Amino acid sequence: MWCMVYFFPGKSSNALRSWFVHHLPFPVAVAHVDGKWLSVPLDQYEDTVAAAKHFFGKQTEYGLSIAAQPTDAVLREQEYDRELELAYTEELAKKMNVTVSDEDVDNYFTQTILPQASSEDEIAQTLEDLYGWTVVDFKKNVLYPVVLRQKLNDALASDSSVDSSAQSTAEDVLAQVKAGEKTFEQLAEEYSTDTGSASSGGALGTFGKGVMVASFEEAAFALEVGALSELVKTQYGYHIIKLNSRDDGAGTVDASHILIGFETVDDRIEEITTSAKVYKMLPHYPVVEDTTTATENPYVDADAETEDASTAETNVNAEASVAE
């Protein structure tokens, strides 16, 4: 059972509130996804907000203009969105049977972060100074999400169904290009997942050797001007390449492509985001939300919205309707 504690404006830093935040396992929001409830823990959200405020406070000491800092509402919105996305990412990991151990995070810290400093003590001091964090906090709030995404990307890369789906789509697009009912440029705009070139008909411009990945470069330089490649596979997906021109003297070619990219972690998280129904569990709490995906807590009496904040610090309600 979740115990819902509602905090009112003007009472955000009292000791009672702080105790509740860090001792009771209630969420700042929940999301209903595929019949399951996901939560954004309030203590985790509060800790990341506090770290962000600490960071910007330090920037002020270092001379950063106050005008360049986000407002409290914007900062809270950013952290809220970040924590909600993490909840979706963790749900995706469960579906894909991907886990992250403490050892995984420690190894990332040792191999990637530690070499950038003279010692772990230097890292600890920097984290304390800039964010008010310990190394353990940093591993939990920053490195864990990074490692989780890496492992999800690795899992997708080894998923044969992801490869076959992209290949099937690419073969269909190649057939359409060869049929000539639409131009290469039209099909690039319609199908290419390369957002940097799709809107310009797949145009990549002029490039020499050593710029593109090896398999793409080899295929492009082997084409005759005006010719199309068959499907070319890279780590990004399947490409259909068209050679527009060649300058043998300069050793360059001008090419366009249509990329049918492999499904990404972002794609799958977007699917979860689109299907999720999000509820803000603390209606008086200063969280700014995207009203297209979030709604007020339907389990709270509307009359509670008008309660006088000057006479009530907390309103404790038992919440059993959405507990698991």
PDB file of C-alpha atoms in Angstrom:
ATOM      1  CA  MET A   1       0.000   0.000   0.000  1.00  0.00           C
ATOM      2  CA  TRP A   2       1.212   3.493  -0.801  1.00  0.00           C
ATOM      3  CA  CYS A   3       0.751   6.233   1.764  1.00  0.00           C
ATOM      4  CA  MET A   4       0.081   9.523   0.013  1.00  0.00           C
ATOM      5  CA  VAL A   5       1.409  12.668   1.681  1.00  0.00           C
ATOM      6  CA  TYR A   6       0.467  15.966   0.063  1.00  0.00           C
ATOM      7  CA  PHE A   7       2.697  18.980   0.561  1.00  0.00           C
ATOM      8  CA  PHE A   8       1.502  22.518   0.209  1.00  0.00           C
ATOM      9  CA  PRO A   9       3.199  25.606  -1.234  1.00  0.00           C
ATOM     10  CA  GLY A  10       5.267  27.533   1.266  1.00  0.00           C
ATOM     11  CA  LYS A  11       5.948  24.448   3.383  1.00  0.00           C
ATOM     12  CA  SER A  12       8.527  22.787   1.131  1.00  0.00           C
ATOM     13  CA  SER A  13      11.505  22.785   3.475  1.00  0.00           C
ATOM     14  CA  ASN A  14      10.084  21.755   6.823  1.00  0.00           C
ATOM     15  CA  ALA A  15      11.678  18.865   8.702  1.00  0.00           C
ATOM     16  CA  LEU A  16       8.515  16.750   8.640  1.00  0.00           C
ATOM     17  CA  ARG A  17       8.348  16.897   4.868  1.00  0.00           C
ATOM     18  CA  SER A  18      12.015  15.918   4.568  1.00  0.00           C
ATOM     19  CA  TRP A  19      11.470  12.948   6.858  1.00  0.00           C
ATOM     20  CA  PHE A  20       8.490  11.724   4.826  1.00  0.00           C
ATOM     21  CA  VAL A  21      10.360  12.100   1.535  1.00  0.00           C
ATOM     22  CA  HIS A  22      13.239   9.892   2.622  1.00  0.00           C
ATOM     23  CA  HIS A  23      11.407   7.344   4.775  1.00  0.00           C
ATOM     24  CA  LEU A  24       8.114   6.568   3.036  1.00  0.00           C
ATOM     25  CA  PRO A  25       8.176   4.783  -0.345  1.00  0.00           C
ATOM     26  CA  PHE A  26       5.671   6.912  -2.205  1.00  0.00           C
ATOM     27  CA  PRO A  27       6.008   8.292  -5.740  1.00  0.00           C
ATOM     28  CA  VAL A  28       5.819  11.774  -7.151  1.00  0.00           C
ATOM     29  CA  ALA A  29       4.124  10.158 -10.161  1.00  0.00           C
ATOM     30  CA  VAL A  30       3.026   6.776 -11.456  1.00  0.00           C
ATOM     31  CA  ALA A  31       2.566   5.547 -15.009  1.00  0.00           C
ATOM     32  CA  HIS A  32       0.205   2.814 -16.126  1.00  0.00           C
ATOM     33  CA  VAL A  33       1.926   0.795 -18.860  1.00  0.00           C
ATOM     34  CA  ASP A  34       0.686  -2.513 -20.285  1.00  0.00           C
ATOM     35  CA  GLY A  35      -1.340  -3.269 -17.182  1.00  0.00           C
ATOM     36  CA  LYS A  36       1.498  -2.464 -14.787  1.00  0.00           C
ATOM     37  CA  TRP A  37       2.215   0.512 -12.558  1.00  0.00           C
ATOM     38  CA  LEU A  38       5.612   2.201 -12.802  1.00  0.00           C
ATOM     39  CA  SER A  39       6.657   4.827 -10.292  1.00  0.00           C
ATOM     40  CA  VAL A  40       8.964   7.823  -9.982  1.00  0.00           C
ATOM     41  CA  PRO A  41      10.161   7.700  -6.344  1.00  0.00           C
ATOM     42  CA  LEU A  42       9.852  11.076  -4.663  1.00  0.00           C
ATOM     43  CA  ASP A  43      13.093  10.704  -2.711  1.00  0.00           C
ATOM     44  CA  GLN A  44      15.045   9.989  -5.891  1.00  0.00           C
ATOM     45  CA  TYR A  45      13.398  12.912  -7.667  1.00  0.00           C
ATOM     46  CA  GLU A  46      14.107  15.232  -4.719  1.00  0.00           C
ATOM     47  CA  ASP A  47      17.759  14.165  -4.583  1.00  0.00           C
ATOM     48  CA  THR A  48      18.353  14.902  -8.274  1.00  0.00           C
ATOM     49  CA  VAL A  49      16.583  18.266  -7.989  1.00  0.00           C
ATOM     50  CA  ALA A  50      18.744  19.142  -4.978  1.00  0.00           C
ATOM     51  CA  ALA A  51      21.890  18.177  -6.898  1.00  0.00           C
ATOM     52  CA  ALA A  52      20.882  20.342  -9.862  1.00  0.00           C
ATOM     53  CA  LYS A  53      20.163  23.297  -7.569  1.00  0.00           C
ATOM     54  CA  HIS A  54      23.518  22.779  -5.858  1.00  0.00           C
ATOM     55  CA  PHE A  55      25.243  22.769  -9.250  1.00  0.00           C
ATOM     56  CA  PHE A  56      23.641  26.009 -10.415  1.00  0.00           C
ATOM     57  CA  GLY A  57      24.350  27.587  -7.050  1.00  0.00           C
ATOM     58  CA  LYS A  58      28.018  26.803  -7.576  1.00  0.00           C
ATOM     59  CA  GLN A  59      27.888  28.256 -11.079  1.00  0.00           C
ATOM     60  CA  THR A  60      26.656  31.510  -9.570  1.00  0.00           C
ATOM     61  CA  GLU A  61      29.719  31.521  -7.319  1.00  0.00           C
ATOM     62  CA  TYR A  62      31.845  31.066 -10.437  1.00  0.00           C
ATOM     63  CA  GLY A  63      30.190  34.020 -12.161  1.00  0.00           C
ATOM     64  CA  LEU A  64      27.420  32.417 -14.226  1.00  0.00           C
ATOM     65  CA  SER A  65      24.648  34.913 -14.875  1.00  0.00           C
ATOM     66  CA  ILE A  66      21.475  34.296 -12.877  1.00  0.00           C
ATOM     67  CA  ALA A  67      19.518  34.910 -16.087  1.00  0.00           C
ATOM     68  CA  ALA A  68      21.291  31.933 -17.690  1.00  0.00           C
ATOM     69  CA  GLN A  69      20.017  29.528 -15.042  1.00  0.00           C
ATOM     70  CA  PRO A  70      16.735  27.613 -15.367  1.00  0.00           C
ATOM     71  CA  THR A  71      13.886  28.637 -13.132  1.00  0.00           C
ATOM     72  CA  ASP A  72      12.907  26.318 -10.304  1.00  0.00           C
ATOM     73  CA  ALA A  73       9.845  25.171 -12.267  1.00  0.00           C
ATOM     74  CA  VAL A  74      11.867  24.399 -15.401  1.00  0.00           C
ATOM     75  CA  LEU A  75      14.558  22.614 -13.409  1.00  0.00           C
ATOM     76  CA  ARG A  76      11.947  20.456 -11.691  1.00  0.00           C
ATOM     77  CA  GLU A  77      10.299  19.698 -15.006  1.00  0.00           C
ATOM     78  CA  GLN A  78      13.613  18.574 -16.486  1.00  0.00           C
ATOM     79  CA  GLU A  79      14.406  16.298 -13.555  1.00  0.00           C
ATOM     80  CA  TYR A  80      10.855  14.937 -13.503  1.00  0.00           C
ATOM     81  CA  ASP A  81      11.071  14.050 -17.202  1.00  0.00           C
ATOM     82  CA  ARG A  82      14.473  12.447 -16.668  1.00  0.00           C
ATOM     83  CA  GLU A  83      13.246  10.302 -13.791  1.00  0.00           C
ATOM     84  CA  LEU A  84      10.118   9.270 -15.696  1.00  0.00           C
ATOM     85  CA  GLU A  85      12.236   8.247 -18.681  1.00  0.00           C
ATOM     86  CA  LEU A  86      14.440   6.192 -16.362  1.00  0.00           C
ATOM     87  CA  ALA A  87      11.337   4.369 -15.121  1.00  0.00           C
ATOM     88  CA  TYR A  88      10.417   3.583 -18.734  1.00  0.00           C
ATOM     89  CA  THR A  89      13.980   2.449 -19.453  1.00  0.00           C
ATOM     90  CA  GLU A  90      13.934   0.111 -16.472  1.00  0.00           C
ATOM     91  CA  GLU A  91      10.605  -1.322 -17.640  1.00  0.00           C
ATOM     92  CA  LEU A  92      12.119  -1.943 -21.081  1.00  0.00           C
ATOM     93  CA  ALA A  93      15.072  -3.668 -19.415  1.00  0.00           C
ATOM     94  CA  LYS A  94      12.689  -6.012 -17.590  1.00  0.00           C
ATOM     95  CA  LYS A  95      10.964  -6.887 -20.858  1.00  0.00           C
ATOM     96  CA  MET A  96      14.329  -7.620 -22.492  1.00  0.00           C
ATOM     97  CA  ASN A  97      15.761  -9.458 -19.465  1.00  0.00           C
ATOM     98  CA  VAL A  98      18.585  -6.933 -19.155  1.00  0.00           C
ATOM     99  CA  THR A  99      20.049  -6.270 -15.723  1.00  0.00           C
ATOM    100  CA  VAL A 100      22.759  -3.985 -14.364  1.00  0.00           C
ATOM    101  CA  SER A 101      24.793  -5.088 -11.363  1.00  0.00           C
ATOM    102  CA  ASP A 102      26.836  -2.968  -8.978  1.00  0.00           C
ATOM    103  CA  GLU A 103      29.886  -4.591 -10.541  1.00  0.00           C
ATOM    104  CA  ASP A 104      28.825  -3.365 -14.001  1.00  0.00           C
ATOM    105  CA  VAL A 105      28.618   0.202 -12.715  1.00  0.00           C
ATOM    106  CA  ASP A 106      31.877  -0.079 -10.763  1.00  0.00           C
ATOM    107  CA  ASN A 107      33.662  -1.371 -13.860  1.00  0.00           C
ATOM    108  CA  TYR A 108      32.357   1.539 -15.932  1.00  0.00           C
ATOM    109  CA  PHE A 109      33.561   3.959 -13.269  1.00  0.00           C
ATOM    110  CA  THR A 110      37.005   2.344 -13.144  1.00  0.00           C
ATOM    111  CA  GLN A 111      37.450   2.067 -16.899  1.00  0.00           C
ATOM    112  CA  THR A 112      35.833   5.313 -18.081  1.00  0.00           C
ATOM    113  CA  ILE A 113      35.670   7.890 -15.293  1.00  0.00           C
ATOM    114  CA  LEU A 114      38.701   7.180 -13.123  1.00  0.00           C
ATOM    115  CA  PRO A 115      41.292   7.552 -15.945  1.00  0.00           C
ATOM    116  CA  GLN A 116      40.088  11.142 -16.443  1.00  0.00           C
ATOM    117  CA  ALA A 117      41.223  12.161 -12.947  1.00  0.00           C
ATOM    118  CA  SER A 118      44.394  11.897 -10.915  1.00  0.00           C
ATOM    119  CA  SER A 119      42.649   9.875  -8.217  1.00  0.00           C
ATOM    120  CA  GLU A 120      39.285   8.812  -6.878  1.00  0.00           C
ATOM    121  CA  ASP A 121      39.709  11.415  -4.154  1.00  0.00           C
ATOM    122  CA  GLU A 122      39.794  14.129  -6.822  1.00  0.00           C
ATOM    123  CA  ILE A 123      36.554  12.805  -8.307  1.00  0.00           C
ATOM    124  CA  ALA A 124      34.941  12.650  -4.878  1.00  0.00           C
ATOM    125  CA  GLN A 125      35.932  16.226  -4.102  1.00  0.00           C
ATOM    126  CA  THR A 126      34.661  17.488  -7.470  1.00  0.00           C
ATOM    127  CA  LEU A 127      31.323  15.720  -7.033  1.00  0.00           C
ATOM    128  CA  GLU A 128      30.916  17.089  -3.520  1.00  0.00           C
ATOM    129  CA  ASP A 129      31.793  20.592  -4.653  1.00  0.00           C
ATOM    130  CA  LEU A 130      29.608  20.728  -7.772  1.00  0.00           C
ATOM    131  CA  TYR A 131      26.633  18.547  -6.851  1.00  0.00           C
ATOM    132  CA  GLY A 132      26.809  17.772  -3.150  1.00  0.00           C
ATOM    133  CA  TRP A 133      27.160  14.108  -4.157  1.00  0.00           C
ATOM    134  CA  THR A 134      29.310  11.233  -2.997  1.00  0.00           C
ATOM    135  CA  VAL A 135      30.835   8.817  -5.506  1.00  0.00           C
ATOM    136  CA  VAL A 136      28.051   6.382  -4.587  1.00  0.00           C
ATOM    137  CA  ASP A 137      25.432   9.036  -5.445  1.00  0.00           C
ATOM    138  CA  PHE A 138      27.163   9.670  -8.776  1.00  0.00           C
ATOM    139  CA  LYS A 139      27.183   5.986  -9.643  1.00  0.00           C
ATOM    140  CA  LYS A 140      23.491   5.663  -8.793  1.00  0.00           C
ATOM    141  CA  ASN A 141      22.192   8.834 -10.452  1.00  0.00           C
ATOM    142  CA  VAL A 142      24.471   9.130 -13.483  1.00  0.00           C
ATOM    143  CA  LEU A 143      26.441   5.979 -14.248  1.00  0.00           C
ATOM    144  CA  TYR A 144      23.696   3.440 -13.622  1.00  0.00           C
ATOM    145  CA  PRO A 145      21.382   4.940 -16.312  1.00  0.00           C
ATOM    146  CA  VAL A 146      24.333   5.149 -18.736  1.00  0.00           C
ATOM    147  CA  VAL A 147      25.310   1.510 -18.218  1.00  0.00           C
ATOM    148  CA  LEU A 148      21.668   0.429 -18.432  1.00  0.00           C
ATOM    149  CA  ARG A 149      21.306   2.066 -21.841  1.00  0.00           C
ATOM    150  CA  GLN A 150      24.574   0.549 -23.039  1.00  0.00           C
ATOM    151  CA  LYS A 151      23.423  -2.935 -22.104  1.00  0.00           C
ATOM    152  CA  LEU A 152      20.048  -2.360 -23.763  1.00  0.00           C
ATOM    153  CA  ASN A 153      21.780  -1.194 -26.941  1.00  0.00           C
ATOM    154  CA  ASP A 154      23.981  -4.294 -26.877  1.00  0.00           C
ATOM    155  CA  ALA A 155      20.916  -6.501 -26.443  1.00  0.00           C
ATOM    156  CA  LEU A 156      19.147  -4.878 -29.395  1.00  0.00           C
ATOM    157  CA  ALA A 157      22.260  -5.174 -31.560  1.00  0.00           C
ATOM    158  CA  SER A 158      22.323  -8.929 -30.989  1.00  0.00           C
ATOM    159  CA  ASP A 159      18.581  -9.370 -31.564  1.00  0.00           C
ATOM    160  CA  SER A 160      18.131 -11.100 -34.921  1.00  0.00           C
ATOM    161  CA  SER A 161      14.516  -9.938 -35.180  1.00  0.00           C
ATOM    162  CA  VAL A 162      15.664  -6.301 -35.143  1.00  0.00           C
ATOM    163  CA  ASP A 163      18.062  -7.009 -38.020  1.00  0.00           C
ATOM    164  CA  SER A 164      15.521  -8.943 -40.072  1.00  0.00           C
ATOM    165  CA  SER A 165      12.852  -6.272 -39.640  1.00  0.00           C
ATOM    166  CA  ALA A 166      15.178  -3.533 -40.904  1.00  0.00           C
ATOM    167  CA  GLN A 167      16.362  -5.721 -43.771  1.00  0.00           C
ATOM    168  CA  SER A 168      12.819  -6.522 -44.858  1.00  0.00           C
ATOM    169  CA  THR A 169      11.863  -2.841 -44.927  1.00  0.00           C
ATOM    170  CA  ALA A 170      15.053  -1.939 -46.792  1.00  0.00           C
ATOM    171  CA  GLU A 171      14.395  -4.592 -49.434  1.00  0.00           C
ATOM    172  CA  ASP A 172      10.906  -3.202 -49.969  1.00  0.00           C
ATOM    173  CA  VAL A 173      12.241   0.354 -50.349  1.00  0.00           C
ATOM    174  CA  LEU A 174      14.956  -0.803 -52.763  1.00  0.00           C
ATOM    175  CA  ALA A 175      12.296  -2.490 -54.880  1.00  0.00           C
ATOM    176  CA  GLN A 176      10.339   0.772 -54.958  1.00  0.00           C
ATOM    177  CA  VAL A 177      13.435   2.706 -56.022  1.00  0.00           C
ATOM    178  CA  LYS A 178      14.071   0.272 -58.857  1.00  0.00           C
ATOM    179  CA  ALA A 179      10.410   0.344 -59.918  1.00  0.00           C
ATOM    180  CA  GLY A 180      10.716   4.084 -60.454  1.00  0.00           C
ATOM    181  CA  GLU A 181       7.200   5.005 -59.381  1.00  0.00           C
ATOM    182  CA  LYS A 182       8.754   7.490 -56.964  1.00  0.00           C
ATOM    183  CA  THR A 183      12.111   9.194 -57.167  1.00  0.00           C
ATOM    184  CA  PHE A 184      15.031   8.258 -54.942  1.00  0.00           C
ATOM    185  CA  GLU A 185      14.677  11.629 -53.242  1.00  0.00           C
ATOM    186  CA  GLN A 186      10.980  11.136 -52.535  1.00  0.00           C
ATOM    187  CA  LEU A 187      11.591   7.713 -51.024  1.00  0.00           C
ATOM    188  CA  ALA A 188      14.455   9.066 -48.922  1.00  0.00           C
ATOM    189  CA  GLU A 189      12.172  11.712 -47.472  1.00  0.00           C
ATOM    190  CA  GLU A 190       9.493   9.105 -46.812  1.00  0.00           C
ATOM    191  CA  TYR A 191      11.527   6.224 -45.413  1.00  0.00           C
ATOM    192  CA  SER A 192      15.058   7.221 -44.415  1.00  0.00           C
ATOM    193  CA  THR A 193      15.743   7.248 -40.684  1.00  0.00           C
ATOM    194  CA  ASP A 194      18.798   9.464 -41.167  1.00  0.00           C
ATOM    195  CA  THR A 195      17.242  12.706 -39.954  1.00  0.00           C
ATOM    196  CA  GLY A 196      20.270  14.684 -41.102  1.00  0.00           C
ATOM    197  CA  SER A 197      19.772  13.866 -44.784  1.00  0.00           C
ATOM    198  CA  ALA A 198      16.212  12.592 -45.249  1.00  0.00           C
ATOM    199  CA  SER A 199      14.664  16.036 -45.669  1.00  0.00           C
ATOM    200  CA  SER A 200      17.140  16.819 -48.459  1.00  0.00           C
ATOM    201  CA  GLY A 201      16.365  13.654 -50.383  1.00  0.00           C
ATOM    202  CA  GLY A 202      19.144  11.655 -48.767  1.00  0.00           C
ATOM    203  CA  ALA A 203      21.927  13.963 -49.975  1.00  0.00           C
ATOM    204  CA  LEU A 204      25.222  13.432 -48.139  1.00  0.00           C
ATOM    205  CA  GLY A 205      27.305  15.846 -50.185  1.00  0.00           C
ATOM    206  CA  THR A 206      30.908  15.303 -51.206  1.00  0.00           C
ATOM    207  CA  PHE A 207      33.281  13.158 -49.177  1.00  0.00           C
ATOM    208  CA  GLY A 208      36.603  11.408 -49.566  1.00  0.00           C
ATOM    209  CA  LYS A 209      37.956   8.153 -48.246  1.00  0.00           C
ATOM    210  CA  GLY A 210      38.301   7.669 -44.521  1.00  0.00           C
ATOM    211  CA  VAL A 211      35.162   9.659 -43.714  1.00  0.00           C
ATOM    212  CA  MET A 212      32.408   7.049 -43.847  1.00  0.00           C
ATOM    213  CA  VAL A 213      32.382   3.606 -42.242  1.00  0.00           C
ATOM    214  CA  ALA A 214      34.339   1.072 -44.275  1.00  0.00           C
ATOM    215  CA  SER A 215      31.497  -0.939 -45.814  1.00  0.00           C
ATOM    216  CA  PHE A 216      29.606   2.210 -46.834  1.00  0.00           C
ATOM    217  CA  GLU A 217      32.722   3.818 -48.308  1.00  0.00           C
ATOM    218  CA  GLU A 218      33.651   0.711 -50.279  1.00  0.00           C
ATOM    219  CA  ALA A 219      30.183   0.442 -51.802  1.00  0.00           C
ATOM    220  CA  ALA A 220      29.938   4.157 -52.644  1.00  0.00           C
ATOM    221  CA  PHE A 221      33.330   4.382 -54.357  1.00  0.00           C
ATOM    222  CA  ALA A 222      32.622   1.202 -56.354  1.00  0.00           C
ATOM    223  CA  LEU A 223      29.480   2.636 -57.982  1.00  0.00           C
ATOM    224  CA  GLU A 224      29.226   4.187 -61.413  1.00  0.00           C
ATOM    225  CA  VAL A 225      27.768   7.689 -61.557  1.00  0.00           C
ATOM    226  CA  GLY A 226      23.976   7.481 -61.439  1.00  0.00           C
ATOM    227  CA  ALA A 227      23.986   3.878 -60.236  1.00  0.00           C
ATOM    228  CA  LEU A 228      22.311   2.382 -57.172  1.00  0.00           C
ATOM    229  CA  SER A 229      23.860  -0.002 -54.700  1.00  0.00           C
ATOM    230  CA  GLU A 230      22.250  -3.119 -53.365  1.00  0.00           C
ATOM    231  CA  LEU A 231      21.656  -3.117 -49.612  1.00  0.00           C
ATOM    232  CA  VAL A 232      24.749  -2.124 -47.642  1.00  0.00           C
ATOM    233  CA  LYS A 233      24.792  -3.090 -43.974  1.00  0.00           C
ATOM    234  CA  THR A 234      26.558  -1.006 -41.332  1.00  0.00           C
ATOM    235  CA  GLN A 235      26.162  -0.744 -37.565  1.00  0.00           C
ATOM    236  CA  TYR A 236      23.452   1.850 -38.227  1.00  0.00           C
ATOM    237  CA  GLY A 237      21.210  -0.288 -40.403  1.00  0.00           C
ATOM    238  CA  TYR A 238      20.760  -0.939 -44.123  1.00  0.00           C
ATOM    239  CA  HIS A 239      21.700   1.692 -46.716  1.00  0.00           C
ATOM    240  CA  ILE A 240      20.682   2.170 -50.333  1.00  0.00           C
ATOM    241  CA  ILE A 241      23.338   4.363 -51.951  1.00  0.00           C
ATOM    242  CA  LYS A 242      23.067   6.460 -55.092  1.00  0.00           C
ATOM    243  CA  LEU A 243      26.235   7.939 -56.624  1.00  0.00           C
ATOM    244  CA  ASN A 244      25.608  11.444 -57.939  1.00  0.00           C
ATOM    245  CA  SER A 245      29.076  12.395 -59.169  1.00  0.00           C
ATOM    246  CA  ARG A 246      32.751  11.555 -58.860  1.00  0.00           C
ATOM    247  CA  ASP A 247      35.964  13.615 -58.892  1.00  0.00           C
ATOM    248  CA  ASP A 248      38.804  11.187 -59.487  1.00  0.00           C
ATOM    249  CA  GLY A 249      41.372  13.968 -59.294  1.00  0.00           C
ATOM    250  CA  ALA A 250      40.280  14.984 -55.823  1.00  0.00           C
ATOM    251  CA  GLY A 251      39.504  11.414 -54.804  1.00  0.00           C
ATOM    252  CA  THR A 252      35.965  12.303 -53.762  1.00  0.00           C
ATOM    253  CA  VAL A 253      32.411  11.293 -54.565  1.00  0.00           C
ATOM    254  CA  ASP A 254      29.034  12.919 -54.101  1.00  0.00           C
ATOM    255  CA  ALA A 255      26.389  10.477 -52.906  1.00  0.00           C
ATOM    256  CA  SER A 256      22.915  10.175 -51.454  1.00  0.00           C
ATOM    257  CA  HIS A 257      21.491   7.367 -49.363  1.00  0.00           C
ATOM    258  CA  ILE A 258      18.368   5.967 -47.811  1.00  0.00           C
ATOM    259  CA  LEU A 259      18.977   4.512 -44.366  1.00  0.00           C
ATOM    260  CA  ILE A 260      16.629   1.993 -42.826  1.00  0.00           C
ATOM    261  CA  GLY A 261      18.007   2.080 -39.325  1.00  0.00           C
ATOM    262  CA  PHE A 262      17.908  -0.647 -36.736  1.00  0.00           C
ATOM    263  CA  GLU A 263      15.361  -0.188 -33.989  1.00  0.00           C
ATOM    264  CA  THR A 264      16.932   1.711 -31.096  1.00  0.00           C
ATOM    265  CA  VAL A 265      16.443   1.935 -27.358  1.00  0.00           C
ATOM    266  CA  ASP A 266      14.926   5.378 -27.923  1.00  0.00           C
ATOM    267  CA  ASP A 267      12.405   3.868 -30.344  1.00  0.00           C
ATOM    268  CA  ARG A 268      11.256   1.344 -27.771  1.00  0.00           C
ATOM    269  CA  ILE A 269      11.124   3.886 -24.967  1.00  0.00           C
ATOM    270  CA  GLU A 270       9.053   6.132 -27.220  1.00  0.00           C
ATOM    271  CA  GLU A 271       6.580   3.273 -27.659  1.00  0.00           C
ATOM    272  CA  ILE A 272       6.268   2.980 -23.884  1.00  0.00           C
ATOM    273  CA  THR A 273       5.965   6.755 -23.511  1.00  0.00           C
ATOM    274  CA  THR A 274       3.193   6.927 -26.089  1.00  0.00           C
ATOM    275  CA  SER A 275       1.155   4.171 -24.469  1.00  0.00           C
ATOM    276  CA  ALA A 276       1.720   5.248 -20.854  1.00  0.00           C
ATOM    277  CA  LYS A 277      -0.945   6.978 -18.793  1.00  0.00           C
ATOM    278  CA  VAL A 278       0.841   9.202 -16.278  1.00  0.00           C
ATOM    279  CA  TYR A 279      -0.660  10.384 -13.000  1.00  0.00           C
ATOM    280  CA  LYS A 280       0.817  13.100 -10.814  1.00  0.00           C
ATOM    281  CA  MET A 281       0.305  11.728  -7.334  1.00  0.00           C
ATOM    282  CA  LEU A 282       1.016  14.963  -5.469  1.00  0.00           C
ATOM    283  CA  PRO A 283      -1.305  17.607  -6.929  1.00  0.00           C
ATOM    284  CA  HIS A 284       0.106  20.454  -4.838  1.00  0.00           C
ATOM    285  CA  TYR A 285       3.690  19.517  -5.542  1.00  0.00           C
ATOM    286  CA  PRO A 286       5.616  21.968  -7.771  1.00  0.00           C
ATOM    287  CA  VAL A 287       6.107  19.709 -10.766  1.00  0.00           C
ATOM    288  CA  VAL A 288       5.483  21.069 -14.264  1.00  0.00           C
ATOM    289  CA  GLU A 289       4.049  18.414 -16.567  1.00  0.00           C
ATOM    290  CA  ASP A 290       3.335  17.838 -20.239  1.00  0.00           C
ATOM    291  CA  THR A 291      -0.446  17.891 -20.200  1.00  0.00           C
ATOM    292  CA  THR A 292      -0.614  15.716 -23.305  1.00  0.00           C
ATOM    293  CA  THR A 293       0.729  12.714 -21.374  1.00  0.00           C
ATOM    294  CA  ALA A 294       0.059  13.491 -17.727  1.00  0.00           C
ATOM    295  CA  THR A 295      -3.091  14.034 -15.749  1.00  0.00           C
ATOM    296  CA  GLU A 296      -4.054  14.891 -12.227  1.00  0.00           C
ATOM    297  CA  ASN A 297      -4.374  12.023  -9.789  1.00  0.00           C
ATOM    298  CA  PRO A 298      -7.912  10.678 -10.395  1.00  0.00           C
ATOM    299  CA  TYR A 299      -8.024   9.242  -6.890  1.00  0.00           C
ATOM    300  CA  VAL A 300      -7.881  12.631  -5.159  1.00  0.00           C
ATOM    301  CA  ASP A 301     -11.080  14.456  -4.237  1.00  0.00           C
ATOM    302  CA  ALA A 302     -11.304  17.668  -6.258  1.00  0.00           C
ATOM    303  CA  ASP A 303     -12.341  19.529  -3.104  1.00  0.00           C
ATOM    304  CA  ALA A 304      -8.872  18.876  -1.729  1.00  0.00           C
ATOM    305  CA  GLU A 305      -7.490  21.218  -4.370  1.00  0.00           C
ATOM    306  CA  THR A 306      -9.042  24.188  -2.595  1.00  0.00           C
ATOM    307  CA  GLU A 307      -7.793  23.385   0.877  1.00  0.00           C
ATOM    308  CA  ASP A 308      -6.118  26.364   2.534  1.00  0.00           C
ATOM    309  CA  ALA A 309      -2.363  25.762   2.453  1.00  0.00           C
ATOM    310  CA  SER A 310      -1.831  28.222   5.294  1.00  0.00           C
ATOM    311  CA  THR A 311      -3.620  25.969   7.761  1.00  0.00           C
ATOM    312  CA  ALA A 312      -2.429  22.558   6.626  1.00  0.00           C
ATOM    313  CA  GLU A 313       1.104  21.298   6.291  1.00  0.00           C
ATOM    314  CA  THR A 314       0.338  17.738   5.290  1.00  0.00           C
ATOM    315  CA  ASN A 315      -2.692  15.731   4.350  1.00  0.00           C
ATOM    316  CA  VAL A 316      -2.091  12.038   4.766  1.00  0.00           C
ATOM    317  CA  ASN A 317      -4.372   9.708   2.822  1.00  0.00           C
ATOM    318  CA  ALA A 318      -4.191   5.962   2.407  1.00  0.00           C
ATOM    319  CA  GLU A 319      -3.839   5.069  -1.259  1.00  0.00           C
ATOM    320  CA  ALA A 320      -4.759   1.484  -2.023  1.00  0.00           C
ATOM    321  CA  SER A 321      -6.422   1.782  -5.425  1.00  0.00           C
ATOM    322  CA  VAL A 322      -3.211   1.534  -7.448  1.00  0.00           C
ATOM    323  CA  ALA A 323      -1.000  -0.388  -5.059  1.00  0.00           C
ATOM    324  CA  GLU A 324       0.417  -3.727  -6.036  1.00  0.00           C
TER     325      GLU A 324
END
